[in-house]
Amino acid sequence: MLLHGGLTGCTISLTSISFSRRSTALSNRRRRAISRDIDEDTKRPDTCCVTWVAVITGLIICSAVGVGFYGNSETNDGVYQMNYSLYNANRTLGNINNLVAGSLGNVETALKQHLERLDEIFSTRPDYLQALRFMQLMVNNVIRELTVLPDINKTNFDLAAIADQTAFIEYYRWLIYLLLLILDLVICLAMCLGMAKHSQYLLIMIIGFVILSLILSWASLGVDTATAVGISDFCVSPDKFIVNHTKDFLSADVAHYYLFCSPNLPNPFQQSLTTCQRSLTTMQIQIQGLLQFSVRVFPTAERDLLGIQRLLNSTEFSLHKLTALLDCRGLHKDYLDTLMGVCYDGVEGLLYLSLFSLLAACALSAMLCVIFRVWTLMGSREKEYDDIDEEDPFNPQARRISYNPRRSNTHSFCSYTTSLGSQASLHPPPQSTSSVMSPPEYMNQSMLFGGTPRYENVPLIGRGSPPPSYSPSMRATYLSMTDAQIRHFGTDFQV
């Protein structure tokens, strides 16, 4: 009876332990579920706020990038128009310089050589020598009037240098802003991807790029604002600025003539050009008279006279071209186009770029705060997962633990093998070699909570408990061992 009571108590205690463990695990699971629901309810507004801030930040960055593309294009167009006008003015001044230099070369060298040879040929004719002396005076007048023209070489060099330097700076400025705009777009897309994937490594990389872009945005904002202010100061009174910087090689009346190009302003080159034109016309008349009367007396003089006539024709043609180029309308148009490119398109583009830099800097700062907040939420979520009890039988992760054979060999506190060993030590039952089998392991913890959850290995048949589910091998083993107990101990210890 004592043995029967011990077995009954062991079984009852086993049942109570099993149900107490189940009830405890179920209560823990419900408690965690309730706390998780409470945490989700409390964190849902925070998560929603972070999401909306991220969406608004992304929209602001996209809008800023659009403004940046427009500003970059406008600035590039303005600089291109300025450089085109500068190169056009440079070409005009270069042509003026070439015409003046060519005319001076023809008059000073070739024309004087012909006059010297004619002076030797007409040495016996004083009337012809007098005509040559008069032509020499006309040549000196042409040389003097061409010499008083402004120094075009220095102006030509300054314009070309400014245009080349501006084009070089503009190319790299445009390229840097294009890369910065692309970087902001990539950061926006990467932030969305990092928040969707919950990738900490991606968020770390995004933080680095955001800090870099933030520094570049603030730097570009300062540079754009300073440049826009400087150009605006120039555009307030560009005429005065140009007059002050060209007073070393241009007189004030010449500078005002090209800057304003008013019909009321006289042409400062008109008198010199008129004098040159009259001198050339007078020399043409003298040469035609000599060709008509002196060739019959001095046939050798015809070659030099025809050479002088060709030089006078080419010089007069160059003088007409020089008169057209020195007119204020061409250079004034280039000046106005330069001002339009700098003071309108250029300043407008710089203002849009400043707006882009300001919006991008603010949005990137907000994005940095959002990323840090997402990082904090991800860390708290991982901490919640770490707080889950791994020994909870209702934890889904416990069922994915791989089977450990060492734990399968660990016997429970009240396993049937242990009780059978204690019974065999008192009265060992006779067993045949054919019916010897390995005793089962009932209360194996790894099989109870880590194996297949379909079957239970706690024998509760005949205990008045809810019918558990057993595997066929477990049921056959249990019934065979129960028959062995009845044959050995009789019906007094039947459970």
Coordinates of C-alpha atoms in Angstrom, one line a residue:
M1 CA 0.0 0.0 0.0
L2 CA 2.9 2.3 0.8
L3 CA 4.3 1.7 -2.7
H4 CA 0.9 2.2 -4.2
G5 CA 0.5 5.5 -2.3
G6 CA 4.0 6.6 -3.4
L7 CA 3.3 5.9 -7.0
T8 CA -0.1 7.6 -6.8
G9 CA 1.5 10.6 -5.1
C10 CA 4.3 10.8 -7.7
T11 CA 1.8 10.7 -10.5
I12 CA -0.4 13.3 -8.9
S13 CA 2.5 15.5 -8.1
L14 CA 3.7 15.0 -11.8
T15 CA 0.3 16.0 -13.0
S16 CA 0.1 19.0 -10.7
I17 CA 3.6 20.1 -11.7
S18 CA 2.7 19.8 -15.4
F19 CA -0.4 21.8 -15.0
S20 CA 1.2 24.4 -12.7
R21 CA 4.0 24.9 -15.3
R22 CA 1.4 25.2 -18.1
S23 CA -0.6 27.7 -16.1
T24 CA 2.5 29.7 -15.1
A25 CA 3.7 29.8 -18.7
L26 CA 0.3 30.8 -19.9
S27 CA 0.0 33.5 -17.3
N28 CA 3.4 34.8 -18.2
R29 CA 2.6 34.7 -21.9
R30 CA -0.6 36.6 -21.3
R31 CA 1.2 39.1 -19.1
R32 CA 3.8 39.7 -21.8
A33 CA 1.1 40.0 -24.4
I34 CA -0.8 42.6 -22.4
S35 CA 2.4 44.6 -21.7
R36 CA 3.4 44.3 -25.3
D37 CA 0.0 45.7 -26.4
I38 CA 0.3 48.5 -23.8
D39 CA 3.8 49.3 -25.1
E40 CA 2.6 49.2 -28.7
D41 CA -0.3 51.5 -27.9
T42 CA 2.1 53.9 -26.1
K43 CA 4.7 53.8 -28.9
R44 CA 2.3 54.0 -31.8
P45 CA 2.0 57.8 -31.7
D46 CA 5.7 58.2 -31.4
T47 CA 6.3 55.8 -34.4
C48 CA 3.6 57.6 -36.4
C49 CA 5.2 61.0 -35.6
V50 CA 8.6 59.7 -36.7
T51 CA 7.1 58.4 -39.9
W52 CA 5.3 61.6 -40.8
V53 CA 8.4 63.7 -40.0
A54 CA 10.4 61.4 -42.3
V55 CA 7.9 61.7 -45.1
I56 CA 7.8 65.5 -44.7
T57 CA 11.6 65.6 -44.6
G58 CA 11.8 63.6 -47.8
L59 CA 9.3 65.8 -49.6
I60 CA 11.2 68.9 -48.5
I61 CA 14.5 67.4 -49.8
C62 CA 12.9 66.5 -53.1
S63 CA 11.5 70.0 -53.4
A64 CA 14.9 71.5 -52.5
V65 CA 16.6 69.3 -55.1
G66 CA 14.1 70.6 -57.7
V67 CA 14.9 74.2 -56.7
G68 CA 18.6 73.4 -56.8
F69 CA 18.4 72.0 -60.3
Y70 CA 16.6 75.1 -61.5
G71 CA 19.0 77.4 -59.8
N72 CA 22.0 75.5 -61.1
S73 CA 20.7 75.7 -64.6
E74 CA 19.9 79.4 -64.4
T75 CA 23.3 80.2 -63.0
N76 CA 25.0 78.2 -65.7
D77 CA 22.9 80.0 -68.4
G78 CA 23.8 83.4 -67.0
V79 CA 27.5 82.6 -66.9
Y80 CA 27.3 81.2 -70.4
Q81 CA 25.6 84.4 -71.7
M82 CA 28.2 86.5 -69.9
N83 CA 31.1 84.5 -71.4
Y84 CA 29.6 84.6 -74.8
S85 CA 29.2 88.4 -74.7
L86 CA 32.8 88.8 -73.3
Y87 CA 34.2 86.6 -76.1
N88 CA 32.2 88.5 -78.7
A89 CA 33.4 91.8 -77.3
N90 CA 36.9 90.3 -77.2
R91 CA 36.6 89.4 -80.9
T92 CA 35.5 92.9 -81.8
L93 CA 38.3 94.5 -79.9
G94 CA 40.7 92.1 -81.5
N95 CA 39.5 93.0 -85.0
I96 CA 39.9 96.7 -84.1
N97 CA 43.4 96.0 -82.9
N98 CA 44.3 94.1 -86.1
L99 CA 42.9 96.8 -88.3
V100 CA 44.8 99.6 -86.5
A101 CA 48.0 97.6 -86.5
G102 CA 47.7 96.7 -90.2
S103 CA 46.9 100.2 -91.2
L104 CA 49.9 101.6 -89.3
G105 CA 52.1 99.0 -90.8
N106 CA 51.1 99.8 -94.3
V107 CA 51.5 103.5 -93.9
E108 CA 54.7 103.6 -91.9
T109 CA 56.7 101.0 -93.9
A110 CA 55.4 100.2 -97.3
L111 CA 54.0 103.6 -98.2
K112 CA 57.2 105.5 -97.0
Q113 CA 59.4 103.2 -99.0
H114 CA 57.5 103.9 -102.2
L115 CA 57.6 107.7 -101.5
E116 CA 61.4 107.5 -101.0
R117 CA 62.0 105.8 -104.3
L118 CA 59.7 108.3 -106.1
D119 CA 61.6 111.1 -104.5
E120 CA 64.8 109.8 -106.2
I121 CA 63.0 109.3 -109.5
F122 CA 61.4 112.8 -109.4
S123 CA 64.6 114.6 -108.3
T124 CA 64.7 116.6 -111.5
R125 CA 61.1 117.7 -111.3
P126 CA 60.4 120.2 -108.5
D127 CA 56.6 120.1 -109.1
Y128 CA 56.4 116.4 -108.7
L129 CA 58.6 116.6 -105.6
Q130 CA 56.2 119.1 -104.1
A131 CA 53.4 116.6 -104.6
L132 CA 55.4 114.0 -102.9
R133 CA 56.1 116.4 -99.9
F134 CA 52.4 117.0 -99.6
M135 CA 51.7 113.2 -99.6
Q136 CA 54.3 112.8 -96.9
L137 CA 52.4 115.3 -94.8
M138 CA 49.2 113.3 -95.3
V139 CA 50.9 110.1 -94.3
N140 CA 52.1 111.7 -91.1
N141 CA 48.6 112.8 -90.3
V142 CA 47.2 109.3 -90.8
I143 CA 50.0 107.8 -88.5
R144 CA 49.3 110.4 -85.9
E145 CA 45.5 109.9 -85.9
L146 CA 45.8 106.1 -85.7
T147 CA 48.3 106.4 -82.9
V148 CA 45.9 108.4 -80.7
L149 CA 43.4 105.5 -80.7
P150 CA 43.0 103.7 -77.3
D151 CA 45.3 100.8 -76.4
I152 CA 43.2 97.9 -77.5
N153 CA 45.8 95.2 -76.6
K154 CA 45.4 95.6 -72.9
T155 CA 41.6 95.7 -73.1
N156 CA 41.6 92.6 -75.2
F157 CA 43.8 90.7 -72.8
D158 CA 41.7 91.6 -69.8
L159 CA 38.4 90.4 -71.3
A160 CA 39.9 87.2 -72.5
A161 CA 41.4 86.4 -69.1
I162 CA 38.1 87.2 -67.3
A163 CA 36.1 85.0 -69.7
D164 CA 38.5 82.1 -69.4
Q165 CA 38.7 82.2 -65.6
T166 CA 35.0 82.5 -65.3
A167 CA 34.4 79.5 -67.6
F168 CA 36.9 77.4 -65.6
I169 CA 35.3 78.3 -62.2
E170 CA 31.7 77.8 -63.6
Y171 CA 32.5 74.3 -64.9
Y172 CA 33.6 73.0 -61.5
R173 CA 30.8 74.9 -59.7
W174 CA 28.2 73.3 -61.9
L175 CA 29.7 69.9 -61.5
I176 CA 30.0 70.2 -57.7
Y177 CA 26.3 71.3 -57.3
L178 CA 25.2 68.5 -59.6
L179 CA 27.0 65.9 -57.4
L180 CA 25.5 67.5 -54.3
L181 CA 22.0 67.3 -55.7
I182 CA 22.5 63.7 -56.6
L183 CA 23.9 63.0 -53.2
D184 CA 20.8 64.5 -51.5
L185 CA 18.5 62.3 -53.7
V186 CA 20.5 59.2 -52.8
I187 CA 20.4 60.1 -49.1
C188 CA 16.6 60.5 -49.3
L189 CA 16.1 57.1 -51.0
A190 CA 18.6 55.4 -48.7
M191 CA 16.8 56.7 -45.6
C192 CA 13.5 55.3 -46.9
L193 CA 15.2 52.0 -47.6
G194 CA 16.9 51.9 -44.2
M195 CA 13.7 52.6 -42.3
A196 CA 11.9 49.9 -44.3
K197 CA 14.6 47.3 -43.8
H198 CA 15.4 48.3 -40.2
S199 CA 19.1 48.0 -41.1
Q200 CA 21.4 49.5 -38.6
Y201 CA 24.5 49.3 -40.9
L202 CA 22.6 51.2 -43.6
L203 CA 21.5 53.8 -41.1
I204 CA 25.1 54.3 -40.0
M205 CA 26.2 54.8 -43.6
I206 CA 23.3 57.3 -44.1
I207 CA 24.3 59.2 -41.0
G208 CA 27.8 59.7 -42.4
F209 CA 26.5 60.9 -45.7
V210 CA 23.9 63.2 -44.1
I211 CA 26.7 64.9 -42.0
L212 CA 28.8 65.3 -45.1
S213 CA 25.9 66.7 -47.1
L214 CA 24.9 69.0 -44.2
I215 CA 28.4 70.5 -44.1
L216 CA 28.4 71.0 -47.8
S217 CA 25.0 72.6 -47.7
W218 CA 25.9 75.1 -45.1
A219 CA 29.2 75.9 -46.9
S220 CA 27.4 76.3 -50.2
L221 CA 24.8 78.6 -48.5
G222 CA 27.6 80.9 -47.3
V223 CA 29.4 80.9 -50.6
D224 CA 26.2 81.5 -52.7
T225 CA 25.0 84.3 -50.3
A226 CA 28.3 86.1 -50.4
T227 CA 28.6 85.8 -54.2
A228 CA 25.0 87.0 -54.7
V229 CA 25.6 90.0 -52.4
G230 CA 28.9 90.9 -54.2
I231 CA 27.3 90.6 -57.7
S232 CA 24.3 92.6 -56.5
D233 CA 26.6 95.4 -55.3
F234 CA 28.2 95.4 -58.8
C235 CA 24.8 95.4 -60.5
V236 CA 23.7 98.5 -58.6
S237 CA 26.2 100.7 -60.4
P238 CA 28.1 98.7 -63.0
D239 CA 29.0 101.8 -65.1
K240 CA 30.9 103.4 -62.2
F241 CA 32.7 100.2 -61.5
I242 CA 33.9 99.8 -65.1
V243 CA 35.0 103.4 -65.4
N244 CA 37.1 103.2 -62.3
H245 CA 38.8 100.0 -63.4
T246 CA 39.5 101.1 -67.0
K247 CA 40.7 104.6 -66.3
D248 CA 44.3 103.5 -66.8
F249 CA 44.0 102.8 -70.5
L250 CA 40.6 104.4 -71.4
S251 CA 39.5 108.0 -71.1
A252 CA 36.3 108.8 -69.3
D253 CA 34.6 110.0 -72.6
V254 CA 35.4 106.8 -74.4
A255 CA 34.1 104.7 -71.5
H256 CA 30.9 106.6 -71.3
Y257 CA 30.4 106.4 -75.0
Y258 CA 30.4 102.6 -75.0
L259 CA 28.6 102.2 -71.7
F260 CA 25.6 104.5 -72.5
C261 CA 25.7 104.7 -76.3
S262 CA 23.5 107.7 -76.3
P263 CA 22.8 109.7 -79.5
N264 CA 23.6 112.8 -77.5
L265 CA 27.1 111.6 -76.8
P266 CA 29.7 112.5 -79.5
N267 CA 31.9 109.8 -81.0
P268 CA 35.3 110.3 -79.5
F269 CA 36.9 108.7 -82.6
Q270 CA 35.0 110.6 -85.1
Q271 CA 37.5 113.4 -85.6
S272 CA 40.5 111.0 -85.9
L273 CA 38.6 108.8 -88.4
T274 CA 37.5 111.8 -90.4
T275 CA 41.1 113.1 -90.6
C276 CA 42.4 109.8 -91.7
Q277 CA 39.7 109.5 -94.4
R278 CA 40.4 112.9 -95.8
S279 CA 44.1 112.3 -95.8
L280 CA 43.7 109.1 -97.7
T281 CA 41.3 110.7 -100.2
T282 CA 43.8 113.5 -100.8
M283 CA 46.6 111.0 -101.4
Q284 CA 44.4 109.1 -103.9
I285 CA 43.9 112.3 -105.8
Q286 CA 47.6 113.1 -105.9
I287 CA 48.5 109.6 -107.0
Q288 CA 46.0 109.7 -109.9
G289 CA 47.4 113.0 -111.1
L290 CA 51.0 111.6 -111.0
L291 CA 49.9 108.5 -112.9
Q292 CA 48.3 110.6 -115.5
F293 CA 51.2 113.1 -116.1
S294 CA 54.5 111.6 -114.8
V295 CA 54.4 108.1 -116.3
R296 CA 55.0 109.4 -119.8
V297 CA 58.1 111.2 -118.6
F298 CA 59.3 108.7 -115.9
P299 CA 58.1 105.2 -116.9
T300 CA 60.0 103.7 -113.9
A301 CA 57.8 105.6 -111.5
E302 CA 54.7 103.7 -112.6
R303 CA 55.5 100.6 -110.4
D304 CA 55.8 102.7 -107.2
L305 CA 52.8 104.8 -108.0
L306 CA 50.6 101.7 -108.5
G307 CA 52.0 100.2 -105.3
I308 CA 51.0 103.4 -103.4
Q309 CA 47.6 103.3 -104.9
R310 CA 47.0 99.7 -103.8
L311 CA 48.2 100.5 -100.2
L312 CA 45.8 103.5 -100.1
N313 CA 42.9 101.4 -101.3
S314 CA 43.5 98.7 -98.7
T315 CA 44.1 101.2 -95.9
E316 CA 40.8 103.0 -96.9
F317 CA 39.0 99.7 -96.8
S318 CA 40.4 98.9 -93.4
L319 CA 39.5 102.4 -92.2
H320 CA 35.8 101.8 -93.2
K321 CA 35.8 98.5 -91.3
L322 CA 37.4 100.2 -88.3
T323 CA 34.8 103.0 -88.3
A324 CA 32.0 100.3 -88.2
L325 CA 33.7 98.4 -85.4
L326 CA 34.4 101.5 -83.3
D327 CA 30.7 102.4 -83.3
C328 CA 29.2 102.0 -79.9
R329 CA 26.2 99.9 -80.9
G330 CA 28.1 96.6 -81.2
L331 CA 30.1 96.8 -78.0
H332 CA 27.2 98.3 -76.1
K333 CA 25.0 95.3 -77.0
D334 CA 27.6 92.9 -75.7
Y335 CA 27.8 95.0 -72.5
L336 CA 24.1 94.8 -72.0
D337 CA 24.1 91.0 -72.7
T338 CA 26.8 90.6 -70.1
L339 CA 24.8 92.5 -67.5
M340 CA 21.7 90.5 -68.3
G341 CA 23.6 87.3 -67.8
V342 CA 25.3 88.4 -64.6
C343 CA 22.7 90.5 -62.9
Y344 CA 19.5 88.7 -63.8
D345 CA 20.1 85.0 -64.6
G346 CA 23.2 84.7 -62.5
V347 CA 21.9 86.4 -59.4
E348 CA 18.5 84.7 -59.7
G349 CA 20.2 81.3 -60.0
L350 CA 22.4 82.1 -57.0
L351 CA 19.3 83.0 -55.0
Y352 CA 17.6 79.7 -55.9
L353 CA 20.8 77.8 -55.0
S354 CA 20.9 79.6 -51.6
L355 CA 17.3 78.6 -51.1
F356 CA 18.2 75.0 -52.0
S357 CA 21.1 75.0 -49.6
L358 CA 18.9 76.4 -46.8
L359 CA 16.0 73.9 -47.3
A360 CA 18.5 71.0 -47.7
A361 CA 20.3 72.0 -44.5
C362 CA 17.1 72.2 -42.5
A363 CA 15.7 69.0 -44.0
L364 CA 19.0 67.2 -43.4
S365 CA 19.1 68.3 -39.8
A366 CA 15.5 67.0 -39.3
M367 CA 16.5 63.8 -41.1
L368 CA 19.4 63.4 -38.7
C369 CA 17.1 63.6 -35.7
V370 CA 14.7 61.2 -37.4
I371 CA 17.5 58.7 -38.0
F372 CA 18.6 58.9 -34.4
R373 CA 15.0 58.4 -33.2
V374 CA 14.6 55.4 -35.5
W375 CA 17.9 54.0 -34.1
T376 CA 16.5 54.4 -30.6
L377 CA 13.2 52.6 -31.4
M378 CA 15.1 49.8 -33.1
G379 CA 17.3 49.4 -30.0
S380 CA 14.3 49.3 -27.7
R381 CA 12.6 46.7 -29.9
E382 CA 15.7 44.5 -29.8
K383 CA 15.8 44.9 -26.0
E384 CA 12.2 43.7 -25.8
Y385 CA 13.1 40.6 -27.8
D386 CA 16.1 40.0 -25.5
D387 CA 13.8 40.1 -22.4
I388 CA 11.7 37.1 -23.6
D389 CA 12.1 34.0 -21.5
E390 CA 13.7 31.2 -23.5
E391 CA 12.4 28.5 -21.2
D392 CA 8.9 29.5 -21.8
P393 CA 7.3 26.5 -23.6
F394 CA 4.9 28.8 -25.4
N395 CA 7.7 30.9 -26.9
P396 CA 7.9 30.2 -30.6
Q397 CA 11.7 30.5 -30.5
A398 CA 11.9 27.6 -28.0
R399 CA 10.4 25.2 -30.6
R400 CA 13.0 26.2 -33.1
I401 CA 15.9 25.1 -30.8
S402 CA 17.7 22.3 -32.3
Y403 CA 17.4 18.9 -30.7
N404 CA 20.1 18.2 -28.1
P405 CA 20.9 14.6 -27.4
R406 CA 22.5 15.4 -24.1
R407 CA 19.3 16.8 -22.8
S408 CA 17.4 13.8 -24.1
N409 CA 19.4 11.5 -21.8
T410 CA 18.5 13.6 -18.7
H411 CA 15.7 11.9 -16.7
S412 CA 12.9 13.7 -15.0
F413 CA 12.4 13.8 -11.3
C414 CA 9.6 11.1 -11.3
S415 CA 10.3 9.2 -14.5
Y416 CA 9.0 5.7 -14.8
T417 CA 12.5 4.3 -15.2
T418 CA 13.5 5.7 -11.8
S419 CA 10.5 4.2 -10.1
L420 CA 10.9 1.0 -11.9
G421 CA 14.5 0.8 -10.7
S422 CA 13.5 1.4 -7.1
Q423 CA 10.8 -1.3 -7.5
A424 CA 13.3 -3.8 -9.0
S425 CA 15.7 -3.2 -6.1
L426 CA 13.0 -4.4 -3.7
H427 CA 11.4 -7.3 -5.7
P428 CA 13.0 -7.8 -9.1
P429 CA 10.3 -9.2 -11.4
P430 CA 11.2 -12.1 -13.7
Q431 CA 11.5 -11.1 -17.3
S432 CA 12.3 -13.2 -20.3
T433 CA 15.1 -12.3 -22.7
S434 CA 12.6 -12.0 -25.6
S435 CA 10.5 -9.4 -23.9
V436 CA 13.4 -7.2 -22.6
M437 CA 13.2 -3.7 -24.0
S438 CA 14.7 -0.4 -23.1
P439 CA 12.5 1.6 -20.6
P440 CA 11.0 4.7 -22.0
E441 CA 11.8 8.2 -20.8
Y442 CA 8.6 9.8 -19.7
M443 CA 9.0 13.5 -18.6
N444 CA 11.9 14.1 -21.0
Q445 CA 12.1 17.9 -21.0
S446 CA 13.7 18.3 -24.4
M447 CA 11.0 16.1 -25.9
L448 CA 8.2 17.8 -23.9
F449 CA 9.0 21.3 -24.9
G450 CA 11.7 21.1 -27.7
G451 CA 10.5 18.2 -29.8
T452 CA 7.3 17.5 -31.7
P453 CA 4.4 19.2 -29.8
R454 CA 1.9 16.7 -31.0
Y455 CA 2.4 14.1 -28.4
E456 CA 2.9 14.1 -24.6
N457 CA 4.9 11.6 -22.8
V458 CA 3.3 11.9 -19.4
P459 CA 1.1 8.8 -18.8
L460 CA -2.2 10.1 -17.4
I461 CA -4.5 7.2 -18.5
G462 CA -6.9 6.2 -15.8
R463 CA -6.2 9.4 -13.7
G464 CA -9.4 11.2 -14.5
S465 CA -7.4 13.9 -16.3
P466 CA -8.2 15.4 -19.6
P467 CA -7.3 12.9 -22.3
P468 CA -3.8 13.8 -23.6
S469 CA -2.5 12.7 -27.0
Y470 CA 0.1 10.0 -27.2
S471 CA 2.1 8.5 -29.9
P472 CA 1.3 4.8 -30.8
S473 CA 4.8 3.7 -29.6
M474 CA 4.3 5.5 -26.2
R475 CA 0.9 3.9 -25.7
A476 CA 2.1 0.4 -26.5
T477 CA 5.1 0.8 -24.2
Y478 CA 3.0 2.2 -21.4
L479 CA 0.4 -0.7 -21.6
S480 CA 3.1 -3.4 -21.7
M481 CA 4.8 -1.9 -18.6
T482 CA 1.5 -1.7 -16.8
D483 CA 0.8 -5.4 -17.5
A484 CA 4.3 -6.2 -16.1
Q485 CA 3.4 -4.3 -12.9
I486 CA 0.1 -6.2 -12.5
R487 CA 1.8 -9.6 -12.9
H488 CA 4.5 -8.7 -10.4
F489 CA 2.7 -6.7 -7.8
G490 CA -0.9 -7.9 -8.3
T491 CA -3.9 -5.6 -8.2
D492 CA -3.0 -3.9 -5.0
F493 CA -0.6 -1.5 -6.7
Q494 CA -2.5 -1.0 -9.9
V495 CA -2.8 2.7 -10.7

